[in-house]
Structures are given as C-alpha cells and as structure tokens.
CSV table of N, CA and C and ligand atoms in Angstrom, one decimal:
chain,number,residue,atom,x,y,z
A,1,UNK,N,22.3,0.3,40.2
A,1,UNK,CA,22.1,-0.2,38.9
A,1,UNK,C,20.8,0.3,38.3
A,2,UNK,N,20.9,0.3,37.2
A,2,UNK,CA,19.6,1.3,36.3
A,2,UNK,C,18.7,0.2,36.4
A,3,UNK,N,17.1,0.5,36.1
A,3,UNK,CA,16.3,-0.8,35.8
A,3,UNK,C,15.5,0.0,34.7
A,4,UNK,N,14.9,-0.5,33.8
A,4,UNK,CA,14.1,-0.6,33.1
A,4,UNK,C,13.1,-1.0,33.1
A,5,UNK,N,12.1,-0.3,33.4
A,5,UNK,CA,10.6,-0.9,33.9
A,5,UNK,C,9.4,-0.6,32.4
A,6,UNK,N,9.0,-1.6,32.7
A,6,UNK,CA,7.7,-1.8,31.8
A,6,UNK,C,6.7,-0.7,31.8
A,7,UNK,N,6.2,0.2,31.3
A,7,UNK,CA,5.3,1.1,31.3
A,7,UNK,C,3.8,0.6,31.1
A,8,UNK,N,3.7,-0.7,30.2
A,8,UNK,CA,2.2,-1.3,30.4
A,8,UNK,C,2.1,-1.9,31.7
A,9,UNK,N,3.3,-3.1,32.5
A,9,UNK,CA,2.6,-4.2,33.5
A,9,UNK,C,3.8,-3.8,34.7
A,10,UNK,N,4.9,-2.7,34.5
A,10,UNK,CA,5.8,-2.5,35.9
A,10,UNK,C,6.7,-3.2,35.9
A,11,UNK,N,6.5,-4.5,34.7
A,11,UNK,CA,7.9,-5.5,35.0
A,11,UNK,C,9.2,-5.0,35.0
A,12,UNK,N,10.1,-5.6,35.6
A,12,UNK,CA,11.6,-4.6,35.6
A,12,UNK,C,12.4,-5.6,34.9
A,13,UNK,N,13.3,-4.7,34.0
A,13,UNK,CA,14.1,-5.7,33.2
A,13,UNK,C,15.6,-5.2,33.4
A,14,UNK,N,16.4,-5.5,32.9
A,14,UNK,CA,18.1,-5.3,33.3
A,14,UNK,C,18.6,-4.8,32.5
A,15,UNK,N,18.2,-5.1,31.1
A,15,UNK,CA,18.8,-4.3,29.9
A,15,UNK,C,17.9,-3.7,29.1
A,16,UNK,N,18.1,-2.5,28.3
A,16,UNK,CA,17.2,-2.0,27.6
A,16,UNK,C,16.5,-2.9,26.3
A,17,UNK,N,17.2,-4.1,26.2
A,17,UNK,CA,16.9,-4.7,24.9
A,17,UNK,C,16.2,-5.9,25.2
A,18,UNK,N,16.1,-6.2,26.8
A,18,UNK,CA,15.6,-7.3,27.1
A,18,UNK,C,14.1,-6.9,27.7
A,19,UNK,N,13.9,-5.2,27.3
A,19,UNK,CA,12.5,-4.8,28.0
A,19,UNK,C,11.9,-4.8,26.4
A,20,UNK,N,12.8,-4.2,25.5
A,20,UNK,CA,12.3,-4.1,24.2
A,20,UNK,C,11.6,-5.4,23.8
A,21,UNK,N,12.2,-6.4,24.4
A,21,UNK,CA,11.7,-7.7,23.8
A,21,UNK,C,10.5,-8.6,24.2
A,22,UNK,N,10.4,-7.7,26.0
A,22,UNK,CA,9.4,-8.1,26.4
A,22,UNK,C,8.1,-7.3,25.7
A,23,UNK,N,8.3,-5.7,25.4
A,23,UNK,CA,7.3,-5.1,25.2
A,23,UNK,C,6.5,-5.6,23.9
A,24,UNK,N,7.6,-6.0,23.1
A,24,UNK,CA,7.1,-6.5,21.9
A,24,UNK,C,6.3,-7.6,21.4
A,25,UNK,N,7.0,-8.7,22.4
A,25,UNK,CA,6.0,-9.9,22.5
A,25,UNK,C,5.0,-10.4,23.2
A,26,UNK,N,4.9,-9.6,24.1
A,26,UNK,CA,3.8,-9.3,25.4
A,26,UNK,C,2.8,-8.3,25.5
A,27,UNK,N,3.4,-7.5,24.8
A,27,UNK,CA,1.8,-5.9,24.7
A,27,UNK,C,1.7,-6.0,23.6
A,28,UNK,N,2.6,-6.2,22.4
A,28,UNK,CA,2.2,-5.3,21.0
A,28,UNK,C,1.4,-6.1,20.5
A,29,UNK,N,1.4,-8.3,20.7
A,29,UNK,CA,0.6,-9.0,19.9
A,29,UNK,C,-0.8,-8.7,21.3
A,30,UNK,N,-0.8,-8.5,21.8
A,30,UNK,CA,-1.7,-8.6,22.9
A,30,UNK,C,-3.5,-7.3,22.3
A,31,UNK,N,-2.2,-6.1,21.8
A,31,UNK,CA,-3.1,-4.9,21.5
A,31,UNK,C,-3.7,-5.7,20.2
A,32,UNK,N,-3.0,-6.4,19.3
A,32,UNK,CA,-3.2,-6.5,18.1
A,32,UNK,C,-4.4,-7.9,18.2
A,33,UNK,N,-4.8,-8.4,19.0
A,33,UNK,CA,-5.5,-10.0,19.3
A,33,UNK,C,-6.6,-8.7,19.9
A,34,UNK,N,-6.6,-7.3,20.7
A,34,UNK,CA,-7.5,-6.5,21.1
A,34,UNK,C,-7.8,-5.7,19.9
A,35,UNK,N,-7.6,-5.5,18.8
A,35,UNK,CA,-8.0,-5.0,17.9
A,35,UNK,C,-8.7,-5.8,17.2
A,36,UNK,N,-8.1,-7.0,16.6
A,36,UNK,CA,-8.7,-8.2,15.7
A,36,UNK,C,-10.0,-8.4,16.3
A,37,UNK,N,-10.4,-8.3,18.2
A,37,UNK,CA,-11.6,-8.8,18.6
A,37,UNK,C,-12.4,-7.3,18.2
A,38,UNK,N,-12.3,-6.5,18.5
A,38,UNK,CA,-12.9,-4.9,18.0
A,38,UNK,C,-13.7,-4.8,16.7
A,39,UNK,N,-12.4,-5.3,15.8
A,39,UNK,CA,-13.0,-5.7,14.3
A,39,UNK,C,-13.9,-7.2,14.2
A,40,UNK,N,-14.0,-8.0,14.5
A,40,UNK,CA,-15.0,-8.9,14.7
A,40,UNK,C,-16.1,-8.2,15.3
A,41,UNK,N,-16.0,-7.6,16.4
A,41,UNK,CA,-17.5,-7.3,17.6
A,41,UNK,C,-18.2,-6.5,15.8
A,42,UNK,N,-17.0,-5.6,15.4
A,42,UNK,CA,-17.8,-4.4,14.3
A,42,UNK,C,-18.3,-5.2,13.2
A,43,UNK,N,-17.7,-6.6,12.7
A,43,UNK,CA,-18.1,-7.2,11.7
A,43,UNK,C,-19.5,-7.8,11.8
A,44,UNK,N,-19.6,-8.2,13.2
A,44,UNK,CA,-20.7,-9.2,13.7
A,44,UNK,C,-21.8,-7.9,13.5
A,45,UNK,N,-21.9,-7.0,14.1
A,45,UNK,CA,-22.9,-6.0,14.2
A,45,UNK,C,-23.3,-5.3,12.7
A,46,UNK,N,-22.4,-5.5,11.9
A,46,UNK,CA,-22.9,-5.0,10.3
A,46,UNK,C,-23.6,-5.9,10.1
A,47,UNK,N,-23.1,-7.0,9.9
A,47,UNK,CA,-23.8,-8.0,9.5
A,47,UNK,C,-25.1,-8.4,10.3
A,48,UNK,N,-25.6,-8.2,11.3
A,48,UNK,CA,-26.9,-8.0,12.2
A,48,UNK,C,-27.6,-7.2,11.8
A,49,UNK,N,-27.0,-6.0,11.4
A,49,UNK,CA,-27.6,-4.1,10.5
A,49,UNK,C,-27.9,-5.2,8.9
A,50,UNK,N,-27.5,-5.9,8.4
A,50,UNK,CA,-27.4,-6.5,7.2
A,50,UNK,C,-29.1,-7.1,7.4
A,51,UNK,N,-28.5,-8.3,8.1
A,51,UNK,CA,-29.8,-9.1,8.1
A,51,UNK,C,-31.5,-8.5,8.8
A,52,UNK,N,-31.1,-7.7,9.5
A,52,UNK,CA,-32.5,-6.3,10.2
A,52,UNK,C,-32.8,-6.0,8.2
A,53,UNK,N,-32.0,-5.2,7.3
A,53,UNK,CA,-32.3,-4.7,6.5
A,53,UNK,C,-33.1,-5.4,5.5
A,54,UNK,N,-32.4,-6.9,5.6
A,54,UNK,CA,-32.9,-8.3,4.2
A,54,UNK,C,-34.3,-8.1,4.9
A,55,UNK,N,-34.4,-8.6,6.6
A,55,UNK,CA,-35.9,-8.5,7.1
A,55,UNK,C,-37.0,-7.3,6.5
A,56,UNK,N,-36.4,-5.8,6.3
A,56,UNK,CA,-37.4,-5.3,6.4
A,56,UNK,C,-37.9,-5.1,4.8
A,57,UNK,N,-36.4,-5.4,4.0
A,57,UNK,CA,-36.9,-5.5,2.5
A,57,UNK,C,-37.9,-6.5,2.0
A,58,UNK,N,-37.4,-7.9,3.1
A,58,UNK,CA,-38.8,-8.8,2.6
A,58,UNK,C,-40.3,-8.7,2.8
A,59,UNK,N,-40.0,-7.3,4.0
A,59,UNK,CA,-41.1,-6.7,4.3
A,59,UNK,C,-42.1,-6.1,3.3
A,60,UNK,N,-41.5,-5.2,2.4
A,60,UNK,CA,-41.8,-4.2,2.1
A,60,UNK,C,-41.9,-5.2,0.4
A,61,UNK,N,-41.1,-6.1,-0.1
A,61,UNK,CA,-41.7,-7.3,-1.0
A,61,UNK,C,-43.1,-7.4,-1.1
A,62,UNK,N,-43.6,-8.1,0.3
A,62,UNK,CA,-45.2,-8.1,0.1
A,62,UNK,C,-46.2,-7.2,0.2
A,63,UNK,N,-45.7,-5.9,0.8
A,63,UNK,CA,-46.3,-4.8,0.5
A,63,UNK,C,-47.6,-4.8,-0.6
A,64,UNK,N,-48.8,-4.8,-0.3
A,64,UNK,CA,-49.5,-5.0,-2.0
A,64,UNK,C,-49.1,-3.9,-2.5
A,65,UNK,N,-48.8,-2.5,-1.9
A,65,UNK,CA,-48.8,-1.2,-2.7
A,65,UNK,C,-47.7,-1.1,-4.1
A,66,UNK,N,-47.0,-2.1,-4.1
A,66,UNK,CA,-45.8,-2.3,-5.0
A,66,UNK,C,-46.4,-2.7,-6.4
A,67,UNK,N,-45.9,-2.8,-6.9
A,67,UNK,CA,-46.2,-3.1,-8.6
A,67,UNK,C,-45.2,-4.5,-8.7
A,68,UNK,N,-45.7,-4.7,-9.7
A,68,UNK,CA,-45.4,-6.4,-10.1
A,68,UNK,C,-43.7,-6.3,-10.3
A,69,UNK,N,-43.6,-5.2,-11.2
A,69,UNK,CA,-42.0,-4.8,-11.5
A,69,UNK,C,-41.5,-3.8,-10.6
A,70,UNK,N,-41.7,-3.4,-9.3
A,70,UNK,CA,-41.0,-3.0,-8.3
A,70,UNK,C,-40.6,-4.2,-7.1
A,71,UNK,N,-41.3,-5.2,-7.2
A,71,UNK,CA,-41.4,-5.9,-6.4
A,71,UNK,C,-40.1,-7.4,-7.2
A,72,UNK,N,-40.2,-7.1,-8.5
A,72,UNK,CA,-39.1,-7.6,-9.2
A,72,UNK,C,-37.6,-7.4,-8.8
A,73,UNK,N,-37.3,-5.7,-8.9
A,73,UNK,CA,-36.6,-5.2,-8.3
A,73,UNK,C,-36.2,-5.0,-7.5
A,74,UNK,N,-37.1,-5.4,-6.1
A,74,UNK,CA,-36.8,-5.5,-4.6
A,74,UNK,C,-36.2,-7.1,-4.6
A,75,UNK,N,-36.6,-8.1,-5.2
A,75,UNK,CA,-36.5,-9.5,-5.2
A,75,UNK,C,-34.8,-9.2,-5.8
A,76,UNK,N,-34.8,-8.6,-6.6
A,76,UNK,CA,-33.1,-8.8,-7.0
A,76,UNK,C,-32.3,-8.0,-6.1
A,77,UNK,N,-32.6,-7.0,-5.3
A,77,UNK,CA,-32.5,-6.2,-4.6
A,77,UNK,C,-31.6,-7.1,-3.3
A,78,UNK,N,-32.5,-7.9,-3.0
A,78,UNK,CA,-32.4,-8.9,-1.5
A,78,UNK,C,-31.5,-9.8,-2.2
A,79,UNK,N,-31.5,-10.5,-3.5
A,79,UNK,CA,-30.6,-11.6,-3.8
A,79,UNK,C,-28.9,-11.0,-3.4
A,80,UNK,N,-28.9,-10.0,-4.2
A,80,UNK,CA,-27.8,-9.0,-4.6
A,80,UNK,C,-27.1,-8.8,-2.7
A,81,UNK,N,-28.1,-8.6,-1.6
A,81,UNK,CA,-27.4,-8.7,-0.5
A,81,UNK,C,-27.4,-9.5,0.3
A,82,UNK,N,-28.0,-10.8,0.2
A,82,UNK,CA,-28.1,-12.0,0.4
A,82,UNK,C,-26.4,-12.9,0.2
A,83,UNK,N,-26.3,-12.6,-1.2
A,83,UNK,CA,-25.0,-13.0,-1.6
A,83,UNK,C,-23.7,-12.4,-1.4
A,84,UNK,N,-24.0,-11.3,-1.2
A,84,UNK,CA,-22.9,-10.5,-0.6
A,84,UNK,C,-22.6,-11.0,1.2
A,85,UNK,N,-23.6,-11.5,2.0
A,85,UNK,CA,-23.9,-11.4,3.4
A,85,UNK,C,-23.4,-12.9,3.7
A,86,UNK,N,-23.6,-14.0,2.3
A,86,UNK,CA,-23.0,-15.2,2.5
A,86,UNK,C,-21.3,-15.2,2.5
A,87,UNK,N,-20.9,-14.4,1.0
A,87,UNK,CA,-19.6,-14.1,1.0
A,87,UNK,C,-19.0,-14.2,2.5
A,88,UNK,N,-19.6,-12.6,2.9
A,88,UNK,CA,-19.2,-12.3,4.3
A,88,UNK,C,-18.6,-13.2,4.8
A,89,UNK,N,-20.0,-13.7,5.6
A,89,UNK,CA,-19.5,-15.1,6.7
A,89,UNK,C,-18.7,-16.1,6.4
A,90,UNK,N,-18.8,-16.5,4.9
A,90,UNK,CA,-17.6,-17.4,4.2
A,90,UNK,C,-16.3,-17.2,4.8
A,91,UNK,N,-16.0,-15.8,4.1
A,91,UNK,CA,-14.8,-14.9,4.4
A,91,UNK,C,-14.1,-15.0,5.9
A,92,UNK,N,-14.5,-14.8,7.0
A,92,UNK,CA,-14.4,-15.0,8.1
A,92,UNK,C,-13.6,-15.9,8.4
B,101,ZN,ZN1,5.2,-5.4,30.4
C-alpha cells in the first residue's frame, strides 16, 4: 500500500487528502504564527531605532548652538514622531 509521508515532520498518512489536510493545518498556520513573530521582533526593533532617534533629537534641542527658531522646529519635529510612535503601539 502507498503512504504519503509528510515532508515537514515524516508523518505518514493513507490518503493523499488526509496528508493535504494535515499539511495545511499543522505547517501552513504554524509558518504563518512564525512570520507574525518575525514581524513583531521587526516592529519592536523600529520602534527602539524610533525612540534612540526622539533621544538624540532631544539631544540636539538643547544644543545652545541652535537658534530659537530651529529649536522650534526640532520641538515640532519630536511631537510629529512622538505621535506617530504612540499610534504605533496603539495599533499593535
Ligand atoms: Zn507534518
């Protein structure tokens, strides 16, 4: 008798439609719950590159070398990604 074997875990199945059904519900959501984590690790780490960036703008805020109206601009600057970075995590 023929078997049909699993090519991700070796399971052996009896019919071709009852391997189809394993592959589907057993690997395909499995890759897809391993992608979803991929895109979080990549979300978490922008957003870490985000908040390094707000740090070094608030840096560069008190800079005295800045002018009254560059330092305006850096202030709207940080709001503008502040609110974007809240969105974010909202979002999540
Ligand atoms: Zn399998």
């Amino acid at each position: 008798m023929k078997e049909y074997k699993c090519k991700h875990c070796g399971e052996v199945f009896e019919k071709p439609l009852l391997l189809a059904r394993h592959v589907r519900s057993t690997h395909k959501r499995a890759k897809t719950r391993e992608k979803k984590g991929v895109e979080k690790e990549k979300q978490a780490d922008q957003i870490n590159k985000t908040i390094e960036a707000i740090g070094i703008l608030k840096g560069l805020q008190v800079s005295p070398n800045l002018s009254a109206e560059e330092k305006k601009i850096l202030g709207e600057v940080l709001t503008r990604i502040e609110e974007l970075l809240a969105y974010t995590q909202r979002s999540k």
